[in-house]
Coordinates of C-alpha atoms in Angstrom, one line a residue:
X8 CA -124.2 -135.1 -35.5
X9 CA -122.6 -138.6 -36.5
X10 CA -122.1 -137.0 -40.0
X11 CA -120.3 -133.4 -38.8
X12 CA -118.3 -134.9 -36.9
X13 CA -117.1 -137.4 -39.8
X14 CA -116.6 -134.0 -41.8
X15 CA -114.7 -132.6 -39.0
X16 CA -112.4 -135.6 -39.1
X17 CA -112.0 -135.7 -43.0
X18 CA -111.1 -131.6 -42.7
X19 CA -108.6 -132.1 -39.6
X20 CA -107.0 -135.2 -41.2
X21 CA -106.3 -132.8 -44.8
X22 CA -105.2 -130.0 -43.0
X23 CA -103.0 -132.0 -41.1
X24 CA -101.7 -133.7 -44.9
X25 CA -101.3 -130.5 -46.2
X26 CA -99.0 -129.6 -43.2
X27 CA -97.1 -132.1 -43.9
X28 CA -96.6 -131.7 -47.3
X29 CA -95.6 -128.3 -46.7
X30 CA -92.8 -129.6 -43.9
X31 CA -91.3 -132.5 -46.1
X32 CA -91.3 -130.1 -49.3
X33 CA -87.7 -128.3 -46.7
X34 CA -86.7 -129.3 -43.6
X35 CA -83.5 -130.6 -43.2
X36 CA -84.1 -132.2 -46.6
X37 CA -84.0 -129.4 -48.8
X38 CA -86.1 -127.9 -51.5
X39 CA -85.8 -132.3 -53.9
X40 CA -86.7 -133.9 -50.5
X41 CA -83.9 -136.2 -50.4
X42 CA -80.8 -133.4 -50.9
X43 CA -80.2 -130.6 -49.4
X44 CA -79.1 -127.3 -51.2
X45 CA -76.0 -125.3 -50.0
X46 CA -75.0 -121.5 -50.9
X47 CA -71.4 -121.1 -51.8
X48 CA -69.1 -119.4 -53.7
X49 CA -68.0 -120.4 -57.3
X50 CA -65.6 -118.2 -58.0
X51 CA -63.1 -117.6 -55.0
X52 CA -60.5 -120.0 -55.5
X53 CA -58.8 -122.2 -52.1
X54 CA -62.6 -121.2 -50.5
X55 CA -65.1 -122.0 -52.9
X56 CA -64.9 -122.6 -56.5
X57 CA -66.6 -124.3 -59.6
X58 CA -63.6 -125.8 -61.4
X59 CA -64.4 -126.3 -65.1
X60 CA -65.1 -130.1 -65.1
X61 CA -67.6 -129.2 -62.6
X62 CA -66.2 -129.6 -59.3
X63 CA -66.7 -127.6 -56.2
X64 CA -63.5 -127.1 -54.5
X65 CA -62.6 -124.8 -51.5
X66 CA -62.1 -124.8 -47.5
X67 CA -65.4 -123.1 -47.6
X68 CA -66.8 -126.3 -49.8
X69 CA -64.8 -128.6 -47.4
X70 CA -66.9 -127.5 -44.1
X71 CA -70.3 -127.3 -45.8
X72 CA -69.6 -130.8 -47.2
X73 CA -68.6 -131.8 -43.1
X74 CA -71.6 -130.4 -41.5
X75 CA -74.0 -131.8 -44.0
X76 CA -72.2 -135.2 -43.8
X77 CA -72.9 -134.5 -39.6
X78 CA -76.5 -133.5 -40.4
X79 CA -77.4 -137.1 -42.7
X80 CA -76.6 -136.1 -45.8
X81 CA -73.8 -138.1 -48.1
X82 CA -71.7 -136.2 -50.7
X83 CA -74.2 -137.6 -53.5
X84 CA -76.9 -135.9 -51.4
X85 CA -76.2 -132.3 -51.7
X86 CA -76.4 -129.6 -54.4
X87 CA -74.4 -126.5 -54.5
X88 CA -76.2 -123.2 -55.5
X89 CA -74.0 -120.3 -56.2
X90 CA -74.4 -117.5 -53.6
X91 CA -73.3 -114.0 -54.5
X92 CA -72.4 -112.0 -51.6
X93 CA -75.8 -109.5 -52.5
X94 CA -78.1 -112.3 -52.5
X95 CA -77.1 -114.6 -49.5
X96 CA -79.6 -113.4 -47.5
X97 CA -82.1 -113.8 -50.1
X98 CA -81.5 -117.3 -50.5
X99 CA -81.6 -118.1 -47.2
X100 CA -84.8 -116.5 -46.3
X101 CA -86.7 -117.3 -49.9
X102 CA -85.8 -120.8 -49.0
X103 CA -83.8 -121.5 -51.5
X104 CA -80.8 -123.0 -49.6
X105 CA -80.3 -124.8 -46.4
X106 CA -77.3 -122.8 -45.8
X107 CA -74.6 -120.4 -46.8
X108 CA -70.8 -121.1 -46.3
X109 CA -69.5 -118.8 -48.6
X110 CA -66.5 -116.0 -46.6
X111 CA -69.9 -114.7 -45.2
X112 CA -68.9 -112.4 -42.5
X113 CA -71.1 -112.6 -39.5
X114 CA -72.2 -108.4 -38.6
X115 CA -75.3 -107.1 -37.2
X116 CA -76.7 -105.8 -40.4
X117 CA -77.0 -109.6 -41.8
X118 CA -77.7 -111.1 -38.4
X119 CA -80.9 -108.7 -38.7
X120 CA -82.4 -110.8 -41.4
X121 CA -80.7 -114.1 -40.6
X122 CA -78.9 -116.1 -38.1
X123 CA -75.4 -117.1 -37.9
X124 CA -73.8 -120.6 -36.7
X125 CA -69.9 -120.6 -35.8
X126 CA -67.7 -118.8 -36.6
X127 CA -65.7 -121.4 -38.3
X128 CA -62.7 -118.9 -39.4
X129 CA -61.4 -115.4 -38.9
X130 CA -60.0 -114.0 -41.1
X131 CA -58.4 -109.9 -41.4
X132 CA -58.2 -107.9 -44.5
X133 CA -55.1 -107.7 -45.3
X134 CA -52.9 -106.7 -49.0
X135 CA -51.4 -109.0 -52.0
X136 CA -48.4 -107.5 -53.0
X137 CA -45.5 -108.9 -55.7
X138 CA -43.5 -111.3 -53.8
X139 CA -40.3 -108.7 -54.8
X140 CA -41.8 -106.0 -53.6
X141 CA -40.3 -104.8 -50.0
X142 CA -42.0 -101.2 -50.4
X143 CA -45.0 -102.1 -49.1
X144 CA -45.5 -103.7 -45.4
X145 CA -47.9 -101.5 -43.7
X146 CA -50.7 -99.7 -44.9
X147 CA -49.7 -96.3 -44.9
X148 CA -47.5 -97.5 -47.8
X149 CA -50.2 -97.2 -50.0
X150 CA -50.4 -93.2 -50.5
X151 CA -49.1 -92.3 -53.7
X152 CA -49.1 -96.4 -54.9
X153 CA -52.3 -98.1 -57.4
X154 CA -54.2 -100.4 -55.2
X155 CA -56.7 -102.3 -56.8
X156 CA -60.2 -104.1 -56.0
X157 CA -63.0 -105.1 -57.0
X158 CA -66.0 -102.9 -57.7
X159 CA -68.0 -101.8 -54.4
X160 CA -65.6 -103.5 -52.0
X161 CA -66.3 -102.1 -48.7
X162 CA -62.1 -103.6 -48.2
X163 CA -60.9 -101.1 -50.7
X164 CA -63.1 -98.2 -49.2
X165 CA -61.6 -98.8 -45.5
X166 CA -57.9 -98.0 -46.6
X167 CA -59.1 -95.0 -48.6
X168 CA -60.7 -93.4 -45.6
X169 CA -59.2 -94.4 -42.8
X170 CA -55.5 -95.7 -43.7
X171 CA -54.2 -94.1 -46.9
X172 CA -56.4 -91.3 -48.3
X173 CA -53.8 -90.5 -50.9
X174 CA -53.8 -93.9 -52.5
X175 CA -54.6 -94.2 -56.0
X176 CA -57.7 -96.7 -56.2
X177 CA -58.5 -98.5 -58.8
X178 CA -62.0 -100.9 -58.9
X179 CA -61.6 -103.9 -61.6
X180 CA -64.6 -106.3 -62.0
X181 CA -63.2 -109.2 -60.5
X182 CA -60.4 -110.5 -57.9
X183 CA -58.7 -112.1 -60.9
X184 CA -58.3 -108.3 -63.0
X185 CA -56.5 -107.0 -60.1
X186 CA -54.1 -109.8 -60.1
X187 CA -53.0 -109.4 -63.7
X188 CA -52.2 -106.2 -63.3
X189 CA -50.6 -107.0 -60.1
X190 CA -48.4 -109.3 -61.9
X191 CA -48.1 -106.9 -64.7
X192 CA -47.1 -104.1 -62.3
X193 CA -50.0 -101.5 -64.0
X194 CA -51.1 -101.9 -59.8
X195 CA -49.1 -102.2 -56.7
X196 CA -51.2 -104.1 -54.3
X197 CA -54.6 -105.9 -54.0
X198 CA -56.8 -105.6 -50.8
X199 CA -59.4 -108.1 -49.1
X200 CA -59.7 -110.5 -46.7
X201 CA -56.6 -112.5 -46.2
X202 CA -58.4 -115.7 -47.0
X203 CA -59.3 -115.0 -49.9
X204 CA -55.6 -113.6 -51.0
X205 CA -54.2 -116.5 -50.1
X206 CA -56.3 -118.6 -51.6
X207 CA -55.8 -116.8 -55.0
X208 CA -51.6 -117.0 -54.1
X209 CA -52.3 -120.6 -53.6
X210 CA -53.1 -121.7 -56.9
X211 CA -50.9 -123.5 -58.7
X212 CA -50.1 -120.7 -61.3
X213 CA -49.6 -118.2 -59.0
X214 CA -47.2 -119.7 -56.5
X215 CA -44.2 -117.7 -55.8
X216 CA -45.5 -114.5 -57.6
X217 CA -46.9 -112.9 -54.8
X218 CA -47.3 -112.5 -51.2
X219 CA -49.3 -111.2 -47.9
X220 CA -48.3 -108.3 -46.7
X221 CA -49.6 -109.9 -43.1
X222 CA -51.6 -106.5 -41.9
X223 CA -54.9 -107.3 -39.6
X224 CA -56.5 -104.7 -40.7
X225 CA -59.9 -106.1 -39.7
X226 CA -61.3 -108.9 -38.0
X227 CA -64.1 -111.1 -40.4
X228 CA -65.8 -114.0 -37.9
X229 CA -66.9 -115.9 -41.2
X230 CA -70.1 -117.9 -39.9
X231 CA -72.6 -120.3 -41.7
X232 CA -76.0 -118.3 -42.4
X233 CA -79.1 -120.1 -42.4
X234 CA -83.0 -119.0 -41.9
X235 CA -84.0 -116.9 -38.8
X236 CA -85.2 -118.5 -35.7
X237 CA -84.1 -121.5 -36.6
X238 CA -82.2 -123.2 -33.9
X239 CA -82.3 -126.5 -33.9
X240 CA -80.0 -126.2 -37.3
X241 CA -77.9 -123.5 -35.6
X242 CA -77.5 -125.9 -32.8
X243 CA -77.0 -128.8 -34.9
X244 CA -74.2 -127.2 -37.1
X245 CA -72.5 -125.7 -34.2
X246 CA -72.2 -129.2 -32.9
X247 CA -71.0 -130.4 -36.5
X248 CA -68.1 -127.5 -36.4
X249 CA -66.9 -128.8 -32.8
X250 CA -66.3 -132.0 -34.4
X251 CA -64.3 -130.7 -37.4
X252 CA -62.3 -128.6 -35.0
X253 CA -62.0 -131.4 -32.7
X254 CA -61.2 -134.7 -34.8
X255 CA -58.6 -132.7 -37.0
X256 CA -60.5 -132.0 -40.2
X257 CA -60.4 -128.2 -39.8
X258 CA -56.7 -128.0 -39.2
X259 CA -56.5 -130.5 -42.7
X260 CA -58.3 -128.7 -44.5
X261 CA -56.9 -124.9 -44.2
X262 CA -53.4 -126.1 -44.6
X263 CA -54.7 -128.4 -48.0
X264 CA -56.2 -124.9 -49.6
X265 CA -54.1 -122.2 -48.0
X266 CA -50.4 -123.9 -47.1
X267 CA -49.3 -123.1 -50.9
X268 CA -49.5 -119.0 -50.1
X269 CA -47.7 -119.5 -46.6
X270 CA -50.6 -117.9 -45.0
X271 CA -50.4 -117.7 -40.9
X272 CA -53.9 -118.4 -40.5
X273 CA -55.4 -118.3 -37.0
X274 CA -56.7 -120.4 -34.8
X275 CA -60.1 -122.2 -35.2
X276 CA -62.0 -119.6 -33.4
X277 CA -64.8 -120.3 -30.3
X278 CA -68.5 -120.6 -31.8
X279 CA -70.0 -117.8 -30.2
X280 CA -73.4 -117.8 -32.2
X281 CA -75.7 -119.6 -30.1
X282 CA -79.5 -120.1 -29.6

């Protein structure tokens, strides 16, 4: 008997180890124990972009840097991952990242394979026109004029279908195409979310070339998507985006990456994700 029940004891106390192990390998920690990894985009500039020297810049970057700060981790602490918009979900529920901060619209398609903190921003689509260009300043406009995005942009299908059927569509492979040939008048407008039009306008060798037409033609609740079920970091981060609302960081940082494009952004919005 005296030896079983040391045998039990040895068995409990390596399941309980291995349990362990398994908890410390994620947590709050992420995947290196002492970082935590953070899904956002590279390539969107004024939301989140890999500059060339290797910097992550972006009001998207700026709020994922905030809550992680809230949640224990220091700058030196965390690692960026790229998240495409097709794999986000992936990467949150493989494990992969923490988090996603990365224009990641909140809808109930997504929300059925992972949960939503915030929203932090909303955001409407909206169109990038010339900043000459007075033709243009509602969507209807469009028939008979090139508008361009990028290929299978559910933005670009919405004014098709429903606003402008008889304008001439054009799908490039990336945000930056459709700007040349905006500039290069070979298109007449751009369409996606404002935020990320703006952010484009904003950089420094685009200012004063074009503008936003300032149409609402949908309402994107961008939220922070981490693993299903788990609320105590959906509570957690919710707390951490109070406080950037709260002590002034929000407002600082949307006019730092979008005040350049003179975009009327609105209002932090009410977190309405909750546990």
């Amino acid at each position: 008997m005296k030896l079983r029940r040391i045998s039990t004891a040895v068995a409990a106390a390596a399941t309980l180890a291995l349990v362990a192990t398994g908890c410390g390998g994620g947590g709050d920690k992420g995947k290196d124990g002492d970082k935590i990894v953070i899904g956002i985009k590279f390539d969107q500039p004024g939301l989140g972009l890999k500059t060339q020297d290797g910097k992550y810049t972006g009001f998207d970057v700026d709020v994922a840097r905030y809550v992680a700060k809230e949640l224990g981790y220091p700058e030196d602490k965390i690692e960026f991952k790229q998240a495409p918009s097709a794999e986000r979900e992936n990467l949150i529920s493989n494990g992969d990242v923490k988090f996603v901060a990365g224009t990641y619209s909140i809808t109930d398609k997504r929300k059925a394979r992972v949960d939503f903190a915030g929203p932090y921003f909303l955001a409407h689509q909206d169109l990038l026109v010339r900043a000459d260009d007075t033709s243009i300043t509602k969507a209807t406009d469009l028939n008979n004029k090139k508008l361009c995005s990028v290929t299978g942009s559910t933005s670009a299908q919405n004014v098709k279908e429903k606003l402008a059927p008889e304008a001439d569509l054009q799908t490039l492979g990336g945000y930056s195409e459709c700007l040349n040939g905006l500039q290069n008048k070979t298109v007449d407008a751009l369409t996606t979310d404002d935020s990320i039009l703006a952010g484009y306008a904003a950089q420094k060798e685009h200012q004063g070339k074009f503008k936003l037409a300032g149409l609402k033609l949908s309402d994107e609740n961008y939220g922070i998507g981490l693993k299903k079920g788990d609320k105590d970091l959906q509570g957690k981060i919710n707390k951490a985006l109070e406080k950037m609302k709260s002590d002034g960081s929000w407002e600082k940082a949307v006019k730092e990456h979008f005040g350049p494009a003179n975009y009327k952004y609105e209002p932090a919005p009410e977190i309405t994700e909750k546990g």
